[in-house]
JSON list of C-alpha atoms in Angstrom, two decimals:
[
{"chain": "A", "resi": 27, "resn": "UNK", "atom": "CA", "xyz": [-60.30, -115.54, -37.98]},
{"chain": "A", "resi": 28, "resn": "UNK", "atom": "CA", "xyz": [-57.66, -112.82, -38.09]},
{"chain": "A", "resi": 29, "resn": "UNK", "atom": "CA", "xyz": [-58.31, -110.14, -40.72]},
{"chain": "A", "resi": 30, "resn": "UNK", "atom": "CA", "xyz": [-55.76, -107.45, -41.43]},
{"chain": "A", "resi": 31, "resn": "UNK", "atom": "CA", "xyz": [-56.22, -104.36, -43.54]},
{"chain": "A", "resi": 32, "resn": "UNK", "atom": "CA", "xyz": [-54.18, -101.26, -44.25]},
{"chain": "A", "resi": 33, "resn": "UNK", "atom": "CA", "xyz": [-55.57, -97.74, -44.36]},
{"chain": "A", "resi": 34, "resn": "UNK", "atom": "CA", "xyz": [-53.70, -94.72, -45.63]},
{"chain": "A", "resi": 35, "resn": "UNK", "atom": "CA", "xyz": [-54.81, -91.64, -43.70]},
{"chain": "A", "resi": 36, "resn": "UNK", "atom": "CA", "xyz": [-53.26, -88.20, -43.52]},
{"chain": "A", "resi": 37, "resn": "UNK", "atom": "CA", "xyz": [-52.39, -86.77, -40.12]},
{"chain": "A", "resi": 38, "resn": "UNK", "atom": "CA", "xyz": [-55.37, -84.43, -40.44]},
{"chain": "A", "resi": 39, "resn": "UNK", "atom": "CA", "xyz": [-57.70, -87.35, -41.21]},
{"chain": "A", "resi": 40, "resn": "UNK", "atom": "CA", "xyz": [-56.34, -89.31, -38.25]},
{"chain": "A", "resi": 41, "resn": "UNK", "atom": "CA", "xyz": [-56.93, -86.33, -35.96]},
{"chain": "A", "resi": 42, "resn": "UNK", "atom": "CA", "xyz": [-60.45, -85.78, -37.31]},
{"chain": "A", "resi": 43, "resn": "UNK", "atom": "CA", "xyz": [-61.48, -89.45, -37.01]},
{"chain": "A", "resi": 44, "resn": "UNK", "atom": "CA", "xyz": [-59.93, -89.69, -33.53]},
{"chain": "A", "resi": 45, "resn": "UNK", "atom": "CA", "xyz": [-61.99, -86.70, -32.43]},
{"chain": "A", "resi": 46, "resn": "UNK", "atom": "CA", "xyz": [-65.17, -88.22, -33.86]},
{"chain": "A", "resi": 47, "resn": "UNK", "atom": "CA", "xyz": [-64.51, -91.56, -32.16]},
{"chain": "A", "resi": 48, "resn": "UNK", "atom": "CA", "xyz": [-63.50, -89.89, -28.91]},
{"chain": "A", "resi": 49, "resn": "UNK", "atom": "CA", "xyz": [-59.99, -91.31, -28.66]},
{"chain": "A", "resi": 50, "resn": "UNK", "atom": "CA", "xyz": [-56.38, -90.16, -28.98]},
{"chain": "A", "resi": 51, "resn": "UNK", "atom": "CA", "xyz": [-54.53, -90.66, -32.28]},
{"chain": "A", "resi": 52, "resn": "UNK", "atom": "CA", "xyz": [-52.32, -93.44, -30.80]},
{"chain": "A", "resi": 53, "resn": "UNK", "atom": "CA", "xyz": [-55.52, -95.33, -29.82]},
{"chain": "A", "resi": 54, "resn": "UNK", "atom": "CA", "xyz": [-57.16, -94.88, -33.23]},
{"chain": "A", "resi": 55, "resn": "UNK", "atom": "CA", "xyz": [-56.04, -98.26, -34.60]},
{"chain": "A", "resi": 56, "resn": "UNK", "atom": "CA", "xyz": [-57.60, -100.12, -31.68]},
{"chain": "A", "resi": 57, "resn": "UNK", "atom": "CA", "xyz": [-60.80, -98.08, -31.88]},
{"chain": "A", "resi": 58, "resn": "UNK", "atom": "CA", "xyz": [-61.14, -98.61, -35.63]},
{"chain": "A", "resi": 59, "resn": "UNK", "atom": "CA", "xyz": [-60.59, -102.34, -35.20]},
{"chain": "A", "resi": 60, "resn": "UNK", "atom": "CA", "xyz": [-63.58, -102.52, -32.83]},
{"chain": "A", "resi": 61, "resn": "UNK", "atom": "CA", "xyz": [-65.69, -100.74, -35.45]},
{"chain": "A", "resi": 62, "resn": "UNK", "atom": "CA", "xyz": [-64.27, -103.00, -38.16]},
{"chain": "A", "resi": 63, "resn": "UNK", "atom": "CA", "xyz": [-65.66, -106.04, -36.37]},
{"chain": "A", "resi": 64, "resn": "UNK", "atom": "CA", "xyz": [-69.16, -104.55, -36.60]},
{"chain": "A", "resi": 65, "resn": "UNK", "atom": "CA", "xyz": [-68.81, -103.76, -40.30]},
{"chain": "A", "resi": 66, "resn": "UNK", "atom": "CA", "xyz": [-67.52, -107.22, -41.14]},
{"chain": "A", "resi": 67, "resn": "UNK", "atom": "CA", "xyz": [-70.43, -108.82, -39.30]},
{"chain": "A", "resi": 68, "resn": "UNK", "atom": "CA", "xyz": [-72.82, -106.61, -41.26]},
{"chain": "A", "resi": 69, "resn": "UNK", "atom": "CA", "xyz": [-71.31, -107.64, -44.59]},
{"chain": "A", "resi": 70, "resn": "UNK", "atom": "CA", "xyz": [-71.22, -111.34, -43.70]},
{"chain": "A", "resi": 71, "resn": "UNK", "atom": "CA", "xyz": [-74.90, -111.27, -42.67]},
{"chain": "A", "resi": 72, "resn": "UNK", "atom": "CA", "xyz": [-75.71, -109.58, -45.99]},
{"chain": "A", "resi": 73, "resn": "UNK", "atom": "CA", "xyz": [-73.62, -112.05, -48.03]},
{"chain": "A", "resi": 74, "resn": "UNK", "atom": "CA", "xyz": [-75.39, -114.98, -46.36]},
{"chain": "A", "resi": 75, "resn": "UNK", "atom": "CA", "xyz": [-78.84, -113.46, -46.91]},
{"chain": "A", "resi": 76, "resn": "UNK", "atom": "CA", "xyz": [-79.49, -113.19, -43.16]},
{"chain": "A", "resi": 77, "resn": "UNK", "atom": "CA", "xyz": [-79.99, -109.44, -43.10]},
{"chain": "A", "resi": 78, "resn": "UNK", "atom": "CA", "xyz": [-81.25, -107.94, -46.32]},
{"chain": "A", "resi": 79, "resn": "UNK", "atom": "CA", "xyz": [-82.84, -104.58, -45.67]},
{"chain": "A", "resi": 80, "resn": "UNK", "atom": "CA", "xyz": [-85.28, -102.70, -47.85]},
{"chain": "A", "resi": 81, "resn": "UNK", "atom": "CA", "xyz": [-85.35, -99.51, -45.76]},
{"chain": "A", "resi": 82, "resn": "UNK", "atom": "CA", "xyz": [-82.39, -97.36, -44.83]},
{"chain": "A", "resi": 83, "resn": "UNK", "atom": "CA", "xyz": [-83.63, -97.00, -41.25]},
{"chain": "A", "resi": 84, "resn": "UNK", "atom": "CA", "xyz": [-83.48, -100.79, -40.78]},
{"chain": "A", "resi": 85, "resn": "UNK", "atom": "CA", "xyz": [-79.85, -100.77, -41.92]},
{"chain": "A", "resi": 86, "resn": "UNK", "atom": "CA", "xyz": [-78.96, -97.93, -39.54]},
{"chain": "A", "resi": 87, "resn": "UNK", "atom": "CA", "xyz": [-80.64, -99.76, -36.66]},
{"chain": "A", "resi": 88, "resn": "UNK", "atom": "CA", "xyz": [-78.73, -102.93, -37.43]},
{"chain": "A", "resi": 89, "resn": "UNK", "atom": "CA", "xyz": [-75.46, -101.02, -37.71]},
{"chain": "A", "resi": 90, "resn": "UNK", "atom": "CA", "xyz": [-76.03, -99.44, -34.31]},
{"chain": "A", "resi": 91, "resn": "UNK", "atom": "CA", "xyz": [-76.86, -102.85, -32.83]},
{"chain": "A", "resi": 92, "resn": "UNK", "atom": "CA", "xyz": [-73.56, -104.23, -34.14]},
{"chain": "A", "resi": 93, "resn": "UNK", "atom": "CA", "xyz": [-71.64, -101.23, -32.81]},
{"chain": "A", "resi": 94, "resn": "UNK", "atom": "CA", "xyz": [-73.24, -101.66, -29.38]},
{"chain": "A", "resi": 95, "resn": "UNK", "atom": "CA", "xyz": [-72.17, -105.29, -29.34]},
{"chain": "A", "resi": 96, "resn": "UNK", "atom": "CA", "xyz": [-68.62, -104.62, -30.54]},
{"chain": "A", "resi": 97, "resn": "UNK", "atom": "CA", "xyz": [-67.26, -101.07, -30.43]},
{"chain": "A", "resi": 98, "resn": "UNK", "atom": "CA", "xyz": [-69.25, -100.02, -27.33]},
{"chain": "A", "resi": 99, "resn": "UNK", "atom": "CA", "xyz": [-68.60, -103.27, -25.45]},
{"chain": "A", "resi": 100, "resn": "UNK", "atom": "CA", "xyz": [-72.30, -103.76, -24.76]},
{"chain": "A", "resi": 101, "resn": "UNK", "atom": "CA", "xyz": [-73.00, -100.26, -23.43]},
{"chain": "A", "resi": 102, "resn": "UNK", "atom": "CA", "xyz": [-75.89, -98.29, -24.87]},
{"chain": "A", "resi": 103, "resn": "UNK", "atom": "CA", "xyz": [-74.31, -95.10, -26.29]},
{"chain": "A", "resi": 104, "resn": "UNK", "atom": "CA", "xyz": [-75.68, -91.63, -25.64]},
{"chain": "A", "resi": 105, "resn": "UNK", "atom": "CA", "xyz": [-77.26, -89.47, -28.31]},
{"chain": "A", "resi": 106, "resn": "UNK", "atom": "CA", "xyz": [-74.20, -87.27, -28.87]},
{"chain": "A", "resi": 107, "resn": "UNK", "atom": "CA", "xyz": [-72.02, -90.30, -29.58]},
{"chain": "A", "resi": 108, "resn": "UNK", "atom": "CA", "xyz": [-74.52, -91.68, -32.08]},
{"chain": "A", "resi": 109, "resn": "UNK", "atom": "CA", "xyz": [-74.86, -88.25, -33.70]},
{"chain": "A", "resi": 110, "resn": "UNK", "atom": "CA", "xyz": [-71.13, -88.00, -34.25]},
{"chain": "A", "resi": 111, "resn": "UNK", "atom": "CA", "xyz": [-70.96, -91.47, -35.83]},
{"chain": "A", "resi": 112, "resn": "UNK", "atom": "CA", "xyz": [-74.15, -91.41, -37.91]},
{"chain": "A", "resi": 113, "resn": "UNK", "atom": "CA", "xyz": [-74.17, -87.69, -38.78]},
{"chain": "A", "resi": 114, "resn": "UNK", "atom": "CA", "xyz": [-77.64, -87.26, -37.32]},
{"chain": "A", "resi": 115, "resn": "UNK", "atom": "CA", "xyz": [-79.28, -84.66, -35.09]},
{"chain": "A", "resi": 116, "resn": "UNK", "atom": "CA", "xyz": [-79.68, -85.39, -31.38]},
{"chain": "A", "resi": 117, "resn": "UNK", "atom": "CA", "xyz": [-83.40, -85.97, -31.94]},
{"chain": "A", "resi": 118, "resn": "UNK", "atom": "CA", "xyz": [-82.74, -88.42, -34.78]},
{"chain": "A", "resi": 119, "resn": "UNK", "atom": "CA", "xyz": [-80.11, -90.19, -32.68]},
{"chain": "A", "resi": 120, "resn": "UNK", "atom": "CA", "xyz": [-82.48, -90.47, -29.71]},
{"chain": "A", "resi": 121, "resn": "UNK", "atom": "CA", "xyz": [-85.08, -92.01, -32.01]},
{"chain": "A", "resi": 122, "resn": "UNK", "atom": "CA", "xyz": [-82.55, -94.39, -33.55]},
{"chain": "A", "resi": 123, "resn": "UNK", "atom": "CA", "xyz": [-81.38, -95.61, -30.13]},
{"chain": "A", "resi": 124, "resn": "UNK", "atom": "CA", "xyz": [-84.98, -96.02, -28.97]},
{"chain": "A", "resi": 125, "resn": "UNK", "atom": "CA", "xyz": [-85.79, -98.03, -32.11]},
{"chain": "A", "resi": 126, "resn": "UNK", "atom": "CA", "xyz": [-82.78, -100.31, -31.58]},
{"chain": "A", "resi": 127, "resn": "UNK", "atom": "CA", "xyz": [-83.67, -100.84, -27.92]},
{"chain": "A", "resi": 128, "resn": "UNK", "atom": "CA", "xyz": [-87.23, -101.71, -28.90]},
{"chain": "A", "resi": 129, "resn": "UNK", "atom": "CA", "xyz": [-86.55, -103.81, -32.01]},
{"chain": "A", "resi": 130, "resn": "UNK", "atom": "CA", "xyz": [-83.66, -105.78, -30.49]},
{"chain": "A", "resi": 131, "resn": "UNK", "atom": "CA", "xyz": [-84.88, -105.75, -26.87]},
{"chain": "A", "resi": 132, "resn": "UNK", "atom": "CA", "xyz": [-84.31, -109.43, -26.24]},
{"chain": "A", "resi": 133, "resn": "UNK", "atom": "CA", "xyz": [-80.90, -109.49, -27.87]},
{"chain": "A", "resi": 134, "resn": "UNK", "atom": "CA", "xyz": [-79.87, -106.34, -25.96]},
{"chain": "A", "resi": 135, "resn": "UNK", "atom": "CA", "xyz": [-81.47, -107.24, -22.61]},
{"chain": "A", "resi": 136, "resn": "UNK", "atom": "CA", "xyz": [-78.18, -107.89, -20.79]},
{"chain": "A", "resi": 137, "resn": "UNK", "atom": "CA", "xyz": [-76.56, -104.81, -22.36]},
{"chain": "A", "resi": 138, "resn": "UNK", "atom": "CA", "xyz": [-79.47, -102.58, -21.35]},
{"chain": "A", "resi": 139, "resn": "UNK", "atom": "CA", "xyz": [-79.40, -103.96, -17.82]},
{"chain": "A", "resi": 140, "resn": "UNK", "atom": "CA", "xyz": [-75.65, -103.40, -17.60]},
{"chain": "A", "resi": 141, "resn": "UNK", "atom": "CA", "xyz": [-76.05, -99.80, -18.79]},
{"chain": "A", "resi": 142, "resn": "UNK", "atom": "CA", "xyz": [-78.81, -99.16, -16.25]},
{"chain": "A", "resi": 143, "resn": "UNK", "atom": "CA", "xyz": [-76.75, -100.78, -13.50]},
{"chain": "A", "resi": 144, "resn": "UNK", "atom": "CA", "xyz": [-73.83, -98.50, -14.34]},
{"chain": "A", "resi": 145, "resn": "UNK", "atom": "CA", "xyz": [-76.08, -95.47, -13.98]},
{"chain": "A", "resi": 146, "resn": "UNK", "atom": "CA", "xyz": [-77.31, -96.70, -10.60]},
{"chain": "A", "resi": 147, "resn": "UNK", "atom": "CA", "xyz": [-73.75, -97.34, -9.39]},
{"chain": "A", "resi": 148, "resn": "UNK", "atom": "CA", "xyz": [-72.81, -93.77, -10.38]},
{"chain": "A", "resi": 149, "resn": "UNK", "atom": "CA", "xyz": [-75.67, -92.27, -8.33]},
{"chain": "A", "resi": 150, "resn": "UNK", "atom": "CA", "xyz": [-74.87, -90.69, -4.98]},
{"chain": "A", "resi": 151, "resn": "UNK", "atom": "CA", "xyz": [-76.31, -88.31, -2.43]},
{"chain": "A", "resi": 152, "resn": "UNK", "atom": "CA", "xyz": [-74.95, -85.77, 0.03]},
{"chain": "A", "resi": 153, "resn": "UNK", "atom": "CA", "xyz": [-76.82, -87.14, 3.06]},
{"chain": "A", "resi": 154, "resn": "UNK", "atom": "CA", "xyz": [-79.56, -89.58, 4.02]},
{"chain": "A", "resi": 155, "resn": "UNK", "atom": "CA", "xyz": [-82.33, -87.01, 3.67]},
{"chain": "A", "resi": 156, "resn": "UNK", "atom": "CA", "xyz": [-81.67, -86.14, 0.02]},
{"chain": "A", "resi": 157, "resn": "UNK", "atom": "CA", "xyz": [-82.49, -87.80, -3.28]},
{"chain": "A", "resi": 158, "resn": "UNK", "atom": "CA", "xyz": [-79.78, -89.59, -5.22]},
{"chain": "A", "resi": 159, "resn": "UNK", "atom": "CA", "xyz": [-78.31, -87.67, -8.15]},
{"chain": "A", "resi": 160, "resn": "UNK", "atom": "CA", "xyz": [-76.62, -89.01, -11.25]},
{"chain": "A", "resi": 161, "resn": "UNK", "atom": "CA", "xyz": [-75.46, -87.56, -14.55]},
{"chain": "A", "resi": 162, "resn": "UNK", "atom": "CA", "xyz": [-77.12, -89.38, -17.44]},
{"chain": "A", "resi": 163, "resn": "UNK", "atom": "CA", "xyz": [-76.41, -88.12, -20.96]},
{"chain": "A", "resi": 164, "resn": "UNK", "atom": "CA", "xyz": [-79.03, -90.28, -22.65]},
{"chain": "A", "resi": 165, "resn": "UNK", "atom": "CA", "xyz": [-82.77, -89.73, -22.45]},
{"chain": "A", "resi": 166, "resn": "UNK", "atom": "CA", "xyz": [-83.22, -93.37, -23.47]},
{"chain": "A", "resi": 167, "resn": "UNK", "atom": "CA", "xyz": [-81.44, -94.54, -20.31]},
{"chain": "A", "resi": 168, "resn": "UNK", "atom": "CA", "xyz": [-83.74, -92.36, -18.21]},
{"chain": "A", "resi": 169, "resn": "UNK", "atom": "CA", "xyz": [-86.75, -93.78, -20.07]},
{"chain": "A", "resi": 170, "resn": "UNK", "atom": "CA", "xyz": [-85.56, -97.35, -19.44]},
{"chain": "A", "resi": 171, "resn": "UNK", "atom": "CA", "xyz": [-85.07, -96.63, -15.73]},
{"chain": "A", "resi": 172, "resn": "UNK", "atom": "CA", "xyz": [-88.60, -95.24, -15.55]},
{"chain": "A", "resi": 173, "resn": "UNK", "atom": "CA", "xyz": [-89.99, -98.27, -17.41]},
{"chain": "A", "resi": 174, "resn": "UNK", "atom": "CA", "xyz": [-88.29, -100.50, -14.84]},
{"chain": "A", "resi": 175, "resn": "UNK", "atom": "CA", "xyz": [-89.84, -98.45, -12.03]},
{"chain": "A", "resi": 176, "resn": "UNK", "atom": "CA", "xyz": [-93.28, -98.82, -13.60]},
{"chain": "A", "resi": 177, "resn": "UNK", "atom": "CA", "xyz": [-92.77, -102.58, -13.79]},
{"chain": "A", "resi": 178, "resn": "UNK", "atom": "CA", "xyz": [-91.75, -102.71, -10.12]},
{"chain": "A", "resi": 179, "resn": "UNK", "atom": "CA", "xyz": [-94.46, -100.48, -8.69]},
{"chain": "A", "resi": 180, "resn": "UNK", "atom": "CA", "xyz": [-96.35, -97.81, -10.59]},
{"chain": "A", "resi": 181, "resn": "UNK", "atom": "CA", "xyz": [-96.61, -95.65, -7.48]},
{"chain": "A", "resi": 182, "resn": "UNK", "atom": "CA", "xyz": [-92.83, -95.09, -7.21]},
{"chain": "A", "resi": 183, "resn": "UNK", "atom": "CA", "xyz": [-91.47, -91.64, -8.07]},
{"chain": "A", "resi": 184, "resn": "UNK", "atom": "CA", "xyz": [-89.96, -91.45, -11.56]},
{"chain": "A", "resi": 185, "resn": "UNK", "atom": "CA", "xyz": [-86.36, -90.53, -12.32]},
{"chain": "A", "resi": 186, "resn": "UNK", "atom": "CA", "xyz": [-86.56, -86.81, -13.04]},
{"chain": "A", "resi": 187, "resn": "UNK", "atom": "CA", "xyz": [-84.29, -84.05, -14.24]},
{"chain": "A", "resi": 188, "resn": "UNK", "atom": "CA", "xyz": [-82.73, -81.98, -11.48]},
{"chain": "A", "resi": 189, "resn": "UNK", "atom": "CA", "xyz": [-84.00, -78.44, -11.72]},
{"chain": "A", "resi": 190, "resn": "UNK", "atom": "CA", "xyz": [-81.50, -76.09, -13.34]},
{"chain": "A", "resi": 191, "resn": "UNK", "atom": "CA", "xyz": [-79.29, -78.83, -14.80]},
{"chain": "A", "resi": 192, "resn": "UNK", "atom": "CA", "xyz": [-78.69, -80.14, -18.28]},
{"chain": "A", "resi": 193, "resn": "UNK", "atom": "CA", "xyz": [-78.22, -83.83, -17.61]},
{"chain": "A", "resi": 194, "resn": "UNK", "atom": "CA", "xyz": [-78.30, -84.41, -13.86]},
{"chain": "A", "resi": 195, "resn": "UNK", "atom": "CA", "xyz": [-81.21, -86.54, -12.68]},
{"chain": "A", "resi": 196, "resn": "UNK", "atom": "CA", "xyz": [-82.71, -87.17, -9.26]},
{"chain": "A", "resi": 197, "resn": "UNK", "atom": "CA", "xyz": [-83.88, -90.53, -7.98]},
{"chain": "A", "resi": 198, "resn": "UNK", "atom": "CA", "xyz": [-85.89, -90.80, -4.77]},
{"chain": "A", "resi": 199, "resn": "UNK", "atom": "CA", "xyz": [-84.41, -93.18, -2.17]},
{"chain": "A", "resi": 200, "resn": "UNK", "atom": "CA", "xyz": [-87.32, -95.63, -2.48]},
{"chain": "A", "resi": 201, "resn": "UNK", "atom": "CA", "xyz": [-87.10, -95.69, -6.28]},
{"chain": "A", "resi": 202, "resn": "UNK", "atom": "CA", "xyz": [-83.32, -96.01, -6.13]},
{"chain": "A", "resi": 203, "resn": "UNK", "atom": "CA", "xyz": [-83.44, -98.92, -3.68]},
{"chain": "A", "resi": 204, "resn": "UNK", "atom": "CA", "xyz": [-86.09, -100.74, -5.73]},
{"chain": "A", "resi": 205, "resn": "UNK", "atom": "CA", "xyz": [-84.04, -100.28, -8.93]},
{"chain": "A", "resi": 206, "resn": "UNK", "atom": "CA", "xyz": [-80.90, -101.53, -7.17]},
{"chain": "A", "resi": 207, "resn": "UNK", "atom": "CA", "xyz": [-82.77, -104.62, -6.03]},
{"chain": "A", "resi": 208, "resn": "UNK", "atom": "CA", "xyz": [-84.13, -105.27, -9.54]},
{"chain": "A", "resi": 209, "resn": "UNK", "atom": "CA", "xyz": [-80.69, -104.95, -11.18]},
{"chain": "A", "resi": 210, "resn": "UNK", "atom": "CA", "xyz": [-78.67, -106.59, -8.38]},
{"chain": "A", "resi": 211, "resn": "UNK", "atom": "CA", "xyz": [-76.71, -103.42, -7.62]},
{"chain": "A", "resi": 212, "resn": "UNK", "atom": "CA", "xyz": [-75.26, -102.72, -4.20]},
{"chain": "A", "resi": 213, "resn": "UNK", "atom": "CA", "xyz": [-76.92, -99.41, -3.20]},
{"chain": "A", "resi": 214, "resn": "UNK", "atom": "CA", "xyz": [-74.68, -96.45, -2.41]},
{"chain": "A", "resi": 215, "resn": "UNK", "atom": "CA", "xyz": [-75.20, -95.05, 1.11]}
]
């Protein structure tokens, strides 16, 4: 079904919303349409009595689930992105993402695996004697990688923060190779 709506925004509002959504003003219409799909799904579920929430946190979790499925194209967003959209602190956003991953784990399984695979594909190392490094801006992604390692073999080294960095993580070669096997990722040399 094609749904069309018209919004009247000032240039300042367009610039502000574009900055929040992380896009340029010319791309704002497309970006808002992806968010619109999530909001329409939320309303339709409410109208049909499928999702009637008593707690605000349940509604926020459901909204984030819908945004993951639509606006984020199945990728699990990082805490800063969620904070800018939901007006929450980084800690609150981390908790919200963790709750969504836990509550909707079966529905999000393929999205979580795709997000983890993307992190593994982005990992690299300088030479064969070093650990792999990767920039991960979400603690929840790191936690999911470590859960996967625990499921594979509890004796594997965890994904850990690189000393002196904000969001660069190190993965030992054995842990990296086991994760690549689990998620069907071609390991980087």
